[in-house]
PDB file of C-alpha atoms in Angstrom:
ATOM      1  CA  UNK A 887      26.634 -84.290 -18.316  1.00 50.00           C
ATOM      2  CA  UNK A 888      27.317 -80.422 -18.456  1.00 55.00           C
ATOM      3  CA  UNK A 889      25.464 -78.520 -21.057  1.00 58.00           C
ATOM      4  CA  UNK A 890      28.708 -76.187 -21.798  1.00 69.00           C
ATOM      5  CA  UNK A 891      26.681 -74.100 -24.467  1.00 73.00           C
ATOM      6  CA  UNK A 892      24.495 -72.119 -21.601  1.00 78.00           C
ATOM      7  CA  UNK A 893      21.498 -73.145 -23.200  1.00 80.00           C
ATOM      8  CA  UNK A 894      20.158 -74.537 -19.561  1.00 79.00           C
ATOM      9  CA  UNK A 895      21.006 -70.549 -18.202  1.00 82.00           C
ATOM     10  CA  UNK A 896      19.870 -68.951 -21.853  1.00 80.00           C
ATOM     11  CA  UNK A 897      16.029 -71.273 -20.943  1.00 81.00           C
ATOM     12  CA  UNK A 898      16.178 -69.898 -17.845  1.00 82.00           C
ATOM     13  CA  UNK A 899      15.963 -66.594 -18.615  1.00 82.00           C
ATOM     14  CA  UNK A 900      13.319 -67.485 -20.910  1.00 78.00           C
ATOM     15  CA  UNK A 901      11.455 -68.961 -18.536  1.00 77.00           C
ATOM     16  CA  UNK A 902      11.810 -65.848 -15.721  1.00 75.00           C
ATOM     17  CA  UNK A 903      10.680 -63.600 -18.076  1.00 71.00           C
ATOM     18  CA  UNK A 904       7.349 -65.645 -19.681  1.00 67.00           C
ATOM     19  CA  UNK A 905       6.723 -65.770 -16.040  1.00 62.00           C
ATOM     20  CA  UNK A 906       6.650 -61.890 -15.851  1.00 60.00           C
ATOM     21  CA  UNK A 907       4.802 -61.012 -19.174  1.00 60.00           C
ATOM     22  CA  UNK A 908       2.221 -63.987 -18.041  1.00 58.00           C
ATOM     23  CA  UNK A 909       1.206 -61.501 -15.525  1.00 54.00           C
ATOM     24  CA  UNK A 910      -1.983 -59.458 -16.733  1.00 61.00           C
ATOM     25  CA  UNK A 911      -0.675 -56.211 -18.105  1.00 63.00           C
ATOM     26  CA  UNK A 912      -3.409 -54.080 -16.359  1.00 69.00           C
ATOM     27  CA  UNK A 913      -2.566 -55.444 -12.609  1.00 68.00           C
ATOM     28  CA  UNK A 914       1.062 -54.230 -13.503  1.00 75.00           C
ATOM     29  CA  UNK A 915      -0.295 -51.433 -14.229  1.00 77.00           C
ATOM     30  CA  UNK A 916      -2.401 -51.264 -11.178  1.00 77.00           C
ATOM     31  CA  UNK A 917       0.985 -51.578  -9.156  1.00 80.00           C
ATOM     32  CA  UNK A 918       2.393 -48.860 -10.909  1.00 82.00           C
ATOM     33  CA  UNK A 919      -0.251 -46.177 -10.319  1.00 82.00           C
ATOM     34  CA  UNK A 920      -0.474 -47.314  -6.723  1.00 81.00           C
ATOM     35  CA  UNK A 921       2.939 -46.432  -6.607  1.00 84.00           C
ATOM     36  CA  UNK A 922       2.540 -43.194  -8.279  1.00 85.00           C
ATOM     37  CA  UNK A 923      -0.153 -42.023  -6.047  1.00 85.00           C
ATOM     38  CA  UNK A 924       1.938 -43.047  -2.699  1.00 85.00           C
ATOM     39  CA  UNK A 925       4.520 -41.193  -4.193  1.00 86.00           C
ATOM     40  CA  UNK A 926       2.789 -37.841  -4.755  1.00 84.00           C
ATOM     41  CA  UNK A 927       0.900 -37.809  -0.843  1.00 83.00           C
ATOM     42  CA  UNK A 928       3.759 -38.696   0.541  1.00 85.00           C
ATOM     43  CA  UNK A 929       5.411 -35.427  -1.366  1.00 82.00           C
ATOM     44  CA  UNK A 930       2.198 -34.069  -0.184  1.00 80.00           C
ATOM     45  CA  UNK A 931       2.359 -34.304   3.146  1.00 82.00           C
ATOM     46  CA  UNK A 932       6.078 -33.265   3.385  1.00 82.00           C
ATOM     47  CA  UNK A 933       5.373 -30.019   1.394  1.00 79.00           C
ATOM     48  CA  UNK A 934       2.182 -29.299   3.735  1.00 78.00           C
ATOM     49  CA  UNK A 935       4.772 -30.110   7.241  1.00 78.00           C
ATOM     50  CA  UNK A 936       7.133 -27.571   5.415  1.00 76.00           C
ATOM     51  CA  UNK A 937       4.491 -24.792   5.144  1.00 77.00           C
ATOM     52  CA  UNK A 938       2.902 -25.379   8.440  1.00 77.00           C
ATOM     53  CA  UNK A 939       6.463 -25.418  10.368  1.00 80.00           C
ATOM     54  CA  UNK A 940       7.179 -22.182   8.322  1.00 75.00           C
ATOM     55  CA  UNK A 941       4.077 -20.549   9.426  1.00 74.00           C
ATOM     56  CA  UNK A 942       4.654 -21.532  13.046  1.00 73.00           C
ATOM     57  CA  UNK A 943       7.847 -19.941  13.149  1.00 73.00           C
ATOM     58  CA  UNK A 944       6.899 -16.582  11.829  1.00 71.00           C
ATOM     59  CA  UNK A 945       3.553 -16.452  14.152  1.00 68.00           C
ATOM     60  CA  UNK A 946       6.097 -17.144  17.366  1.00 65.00           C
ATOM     61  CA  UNK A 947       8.921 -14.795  15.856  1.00 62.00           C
ATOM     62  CA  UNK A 948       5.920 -12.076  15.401  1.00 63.00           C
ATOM     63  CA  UNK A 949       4.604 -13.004  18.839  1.00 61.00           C
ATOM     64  CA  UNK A 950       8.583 -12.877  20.441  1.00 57.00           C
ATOM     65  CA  UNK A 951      10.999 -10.424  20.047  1.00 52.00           C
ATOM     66  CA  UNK A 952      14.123 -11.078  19.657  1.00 53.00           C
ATOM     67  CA  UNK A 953      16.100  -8.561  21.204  1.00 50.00           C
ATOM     68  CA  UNK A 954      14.509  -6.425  23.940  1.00 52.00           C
ATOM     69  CA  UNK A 955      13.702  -2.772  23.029  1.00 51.00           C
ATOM     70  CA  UNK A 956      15.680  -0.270  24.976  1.00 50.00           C
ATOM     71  CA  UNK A 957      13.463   1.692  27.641  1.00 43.00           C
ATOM     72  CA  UNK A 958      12.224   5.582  26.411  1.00 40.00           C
ATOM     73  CA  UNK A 959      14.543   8.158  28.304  1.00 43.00           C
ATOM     74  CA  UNK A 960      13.124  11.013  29.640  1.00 42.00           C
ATOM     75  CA  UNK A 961      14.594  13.297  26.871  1.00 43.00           C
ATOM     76  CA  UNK A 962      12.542  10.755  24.343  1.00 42.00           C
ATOM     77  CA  UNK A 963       9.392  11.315  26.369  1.00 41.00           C
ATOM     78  CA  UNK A 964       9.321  14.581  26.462  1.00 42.00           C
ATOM     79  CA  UNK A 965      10.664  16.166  22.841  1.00 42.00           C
ATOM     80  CA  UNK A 966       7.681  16.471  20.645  1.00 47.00           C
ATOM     81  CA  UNK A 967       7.801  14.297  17.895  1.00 46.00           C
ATOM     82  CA  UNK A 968       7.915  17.636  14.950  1.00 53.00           C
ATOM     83  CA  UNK A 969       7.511  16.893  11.545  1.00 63.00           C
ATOM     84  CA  UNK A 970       8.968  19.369   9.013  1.00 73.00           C
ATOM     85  CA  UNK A 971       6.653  21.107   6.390  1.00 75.00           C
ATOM     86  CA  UNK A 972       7.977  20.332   2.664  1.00 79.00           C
ATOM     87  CA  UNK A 973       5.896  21.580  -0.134  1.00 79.00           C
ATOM     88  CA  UNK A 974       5.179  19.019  -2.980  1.00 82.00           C
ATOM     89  CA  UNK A 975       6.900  19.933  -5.878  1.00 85.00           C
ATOM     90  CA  UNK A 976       5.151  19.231  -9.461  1.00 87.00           C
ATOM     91  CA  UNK A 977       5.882  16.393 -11.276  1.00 87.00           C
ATOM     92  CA  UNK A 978       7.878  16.719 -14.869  1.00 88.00           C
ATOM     93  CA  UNK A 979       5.961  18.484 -17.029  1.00 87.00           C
ATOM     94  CA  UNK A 980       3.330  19.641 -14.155  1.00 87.00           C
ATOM     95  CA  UNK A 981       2.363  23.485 -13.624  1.00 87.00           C
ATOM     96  CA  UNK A 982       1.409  22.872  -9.920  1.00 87.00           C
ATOM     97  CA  UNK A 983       1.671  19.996  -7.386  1.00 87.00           C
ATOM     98  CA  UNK A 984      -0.806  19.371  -4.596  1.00 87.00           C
ATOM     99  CA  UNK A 985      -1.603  18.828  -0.642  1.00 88.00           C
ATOM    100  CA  UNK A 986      -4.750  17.596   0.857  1.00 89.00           C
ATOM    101  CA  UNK A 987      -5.483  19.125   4.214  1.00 90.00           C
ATOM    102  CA  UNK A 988      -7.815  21.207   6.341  1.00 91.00           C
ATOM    103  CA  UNK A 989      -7.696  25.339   5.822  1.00 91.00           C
ATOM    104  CA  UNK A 990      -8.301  26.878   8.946  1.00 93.00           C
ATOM    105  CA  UNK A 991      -7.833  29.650  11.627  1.00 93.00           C
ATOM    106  CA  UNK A 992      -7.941  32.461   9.111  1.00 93.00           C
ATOM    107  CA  UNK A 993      -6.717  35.780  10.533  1.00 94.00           C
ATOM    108  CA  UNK A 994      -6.964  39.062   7.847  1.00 93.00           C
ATOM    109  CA  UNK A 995      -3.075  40.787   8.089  1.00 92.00           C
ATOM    110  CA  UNK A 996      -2.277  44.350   7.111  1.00 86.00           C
ATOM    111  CA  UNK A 997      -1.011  44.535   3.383  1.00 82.00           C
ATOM    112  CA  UNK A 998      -4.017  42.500   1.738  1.00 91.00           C
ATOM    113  CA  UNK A 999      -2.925  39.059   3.246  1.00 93.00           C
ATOM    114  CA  UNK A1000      -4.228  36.093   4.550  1.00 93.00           C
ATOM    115  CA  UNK A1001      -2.888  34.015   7.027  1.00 94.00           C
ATOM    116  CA  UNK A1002      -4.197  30.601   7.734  1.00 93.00           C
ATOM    117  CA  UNK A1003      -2.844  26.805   8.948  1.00 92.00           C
ATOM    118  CA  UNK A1004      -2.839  24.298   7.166  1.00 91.00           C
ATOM    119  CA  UNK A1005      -3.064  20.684   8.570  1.00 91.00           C
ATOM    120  CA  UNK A1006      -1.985  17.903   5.689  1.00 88.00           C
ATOM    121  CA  UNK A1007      -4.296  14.885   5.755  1.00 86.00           C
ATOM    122  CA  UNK A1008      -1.801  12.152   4.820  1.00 84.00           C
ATOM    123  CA  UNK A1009       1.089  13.223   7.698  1.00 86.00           C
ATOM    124  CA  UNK A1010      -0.823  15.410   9.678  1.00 86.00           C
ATOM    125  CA  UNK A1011       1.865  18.475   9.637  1.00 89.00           C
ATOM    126  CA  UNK A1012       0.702  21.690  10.784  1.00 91.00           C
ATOM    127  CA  UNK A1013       1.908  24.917   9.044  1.00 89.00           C
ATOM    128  CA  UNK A1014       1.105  28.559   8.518  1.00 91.00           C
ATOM    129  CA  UNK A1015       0.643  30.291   5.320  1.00 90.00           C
ATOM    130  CA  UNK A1016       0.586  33.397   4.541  1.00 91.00           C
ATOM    131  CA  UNK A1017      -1.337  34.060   0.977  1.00 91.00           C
ATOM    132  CA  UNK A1018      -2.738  37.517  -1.069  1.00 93.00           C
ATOM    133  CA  UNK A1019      -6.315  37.772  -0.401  1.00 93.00           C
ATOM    134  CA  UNK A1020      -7.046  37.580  -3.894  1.00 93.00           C
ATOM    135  CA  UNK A1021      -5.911  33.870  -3.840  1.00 91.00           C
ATOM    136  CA  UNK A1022      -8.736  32.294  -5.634  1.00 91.00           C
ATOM    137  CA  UNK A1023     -10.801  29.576  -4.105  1.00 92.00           C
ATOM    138  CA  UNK A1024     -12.671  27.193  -5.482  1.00 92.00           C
ATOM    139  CA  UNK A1025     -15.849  26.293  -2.972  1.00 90.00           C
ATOM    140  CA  UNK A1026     -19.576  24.545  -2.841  1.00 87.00           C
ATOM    141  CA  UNK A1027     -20.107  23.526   0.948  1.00 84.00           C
ATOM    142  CA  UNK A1028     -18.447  26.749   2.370  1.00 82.00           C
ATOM    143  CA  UNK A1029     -20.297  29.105   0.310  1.00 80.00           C
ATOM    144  CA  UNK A1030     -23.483  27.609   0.670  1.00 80.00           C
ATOM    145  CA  UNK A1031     -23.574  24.785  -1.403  1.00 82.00           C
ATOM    146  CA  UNK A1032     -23.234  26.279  -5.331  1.00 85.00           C
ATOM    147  CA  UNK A1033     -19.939  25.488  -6.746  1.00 88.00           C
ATOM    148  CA  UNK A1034     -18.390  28.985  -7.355  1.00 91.00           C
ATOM    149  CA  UNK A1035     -14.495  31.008  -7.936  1.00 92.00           C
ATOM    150  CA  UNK A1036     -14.251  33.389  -4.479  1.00 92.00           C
ATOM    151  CA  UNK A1037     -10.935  35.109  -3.587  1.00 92.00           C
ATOM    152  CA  UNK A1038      -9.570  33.792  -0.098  1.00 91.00           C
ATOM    153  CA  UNK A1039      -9.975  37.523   1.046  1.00 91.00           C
ATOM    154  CA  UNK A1040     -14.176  36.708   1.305  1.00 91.00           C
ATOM    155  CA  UNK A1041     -13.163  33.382   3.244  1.00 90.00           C
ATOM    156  CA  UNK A1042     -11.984  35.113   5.887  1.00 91.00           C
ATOM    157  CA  UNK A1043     -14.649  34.666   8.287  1.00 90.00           C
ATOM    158  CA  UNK A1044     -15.934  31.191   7.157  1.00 88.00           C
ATOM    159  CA  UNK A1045     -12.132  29.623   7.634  1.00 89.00           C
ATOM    160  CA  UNK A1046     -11.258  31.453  11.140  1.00 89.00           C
ATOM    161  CA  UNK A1047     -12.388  28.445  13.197  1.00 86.00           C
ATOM    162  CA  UNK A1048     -10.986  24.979  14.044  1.00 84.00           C
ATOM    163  CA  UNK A1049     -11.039  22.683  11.083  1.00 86.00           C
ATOM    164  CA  UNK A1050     -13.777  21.992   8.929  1.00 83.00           C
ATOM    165  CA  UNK A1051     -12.957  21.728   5.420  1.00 83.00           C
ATOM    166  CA  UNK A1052     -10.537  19.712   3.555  1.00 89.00           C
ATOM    167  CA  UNK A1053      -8.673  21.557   0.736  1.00 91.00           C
ATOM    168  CA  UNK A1054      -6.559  20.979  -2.241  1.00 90.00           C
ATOM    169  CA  UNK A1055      -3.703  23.271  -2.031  1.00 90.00           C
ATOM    170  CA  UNK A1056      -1.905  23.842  -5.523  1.00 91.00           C
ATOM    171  CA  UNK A1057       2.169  24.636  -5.090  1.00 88.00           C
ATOM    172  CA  UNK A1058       3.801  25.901  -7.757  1.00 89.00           C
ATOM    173  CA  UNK A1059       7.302  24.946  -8.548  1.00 88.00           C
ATOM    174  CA  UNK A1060       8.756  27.598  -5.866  1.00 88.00           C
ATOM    175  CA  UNK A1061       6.611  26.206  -3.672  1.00 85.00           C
ATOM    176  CA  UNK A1062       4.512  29.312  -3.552  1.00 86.00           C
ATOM    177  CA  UNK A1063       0.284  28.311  -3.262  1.00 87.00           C
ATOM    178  CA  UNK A1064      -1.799  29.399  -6.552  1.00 88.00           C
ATOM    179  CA  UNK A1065      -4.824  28.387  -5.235  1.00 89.00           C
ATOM    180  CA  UNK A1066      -7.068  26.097  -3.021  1.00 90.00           C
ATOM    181  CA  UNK A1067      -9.924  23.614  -4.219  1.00 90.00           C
ATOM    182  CA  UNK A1068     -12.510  22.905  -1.844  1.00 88.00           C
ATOM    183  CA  UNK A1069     -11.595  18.728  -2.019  1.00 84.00           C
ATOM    184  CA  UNK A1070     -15.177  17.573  -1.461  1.00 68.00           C
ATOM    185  CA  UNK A1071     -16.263  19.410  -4.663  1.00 57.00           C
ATOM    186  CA  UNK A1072     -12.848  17.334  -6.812  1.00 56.00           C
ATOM    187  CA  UNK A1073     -14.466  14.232  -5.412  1.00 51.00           C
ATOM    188  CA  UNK A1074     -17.922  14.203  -6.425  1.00 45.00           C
ATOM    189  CA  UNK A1075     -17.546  16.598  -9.401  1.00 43.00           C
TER     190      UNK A1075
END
């Protein structure tokens, strides 16, 4: 006889799932963290095989170049590589800007001036100024130690060798010097 009201399919289904809830809750949950932590290595390891191919191709792309560099001419060889002297300008609002660099090969001119060179520390450009000998100075170590004003004029002699002192050299906004700073003394001062 056929049971045409589904209640052999409806028992069934009864009877599949009081199968599953018979099953301890903790061992389902068991499964379910299992799964979780295969889940994140596995996302683990991919992410670490991403980084460590990525690496890998930057240290061979460093290590490789990728287009040959064209060969130095003669004309490349031999022009001197000359960097042009700009004066530092102040900033908004500044009375003077300023330039470390070594003050050196002083020479006394006729008409009360001083000319020396001036090598900047940061680029390493080499100019000549030309300055009033009553530029003032502010020195310890080339006069001796004791932190005092002189005028460039009294310098003369101290600053007319190679380099040996490393200056602050104030522009104004011309780009005219006001005055040098011995830059050991701004350091420790």
């Amino acid at each position: 006889m056929v049971d045409e009201t589904g209640l052999g399919d409806h028992l069934a289904d009864l009877a599949a799932s009081g199968q599953r809830f018979a099953v301890p809750l903790a061992a389902e949950q068991i499964r379910t963290r299992g799964n979780q932590r295969r889940r994140r290595k596995q996302a683990v390891q991919t992410s670490v095989g991403v980084v460590v191919t990525a690496a890998l191709a930057v240290g061979v792309l460093s290590l490789v170049r990728l287009a040959p560099e064209p060969a130095t001419t003669a004309a490349k060889a031999t022009a001197p590589n000359i960097l042009r002297f700009m004066p530092p300008t102040p900033a908004p609002g500044e009375e003077y800007a300023s330039e470390l660099g070594y003050v050196y090969d002083a020479v006394l001119l006729e008409g009360d001036t001083v000319q020396v060179t001036v090598e900047q520390l940061r680029t390493g450009v080499v100019h000549k100024v030309t300055m009033p000998t009553e530029t003032l100075v502010e020195v310890k170590h080339v006069a001796g130690g004791k932190p005092v004003d002189m005028r460039l004029g009294e310098l003369v002699g101290r600053l007319r060798a190679g380099p040996h002192w490393v200056f602050a050299v104030d522009y104004d906004g011309e780009g005219r010097i006001r005055s040098l700073r011995e830059a050991f003394w701004l350091t420790t001062e």
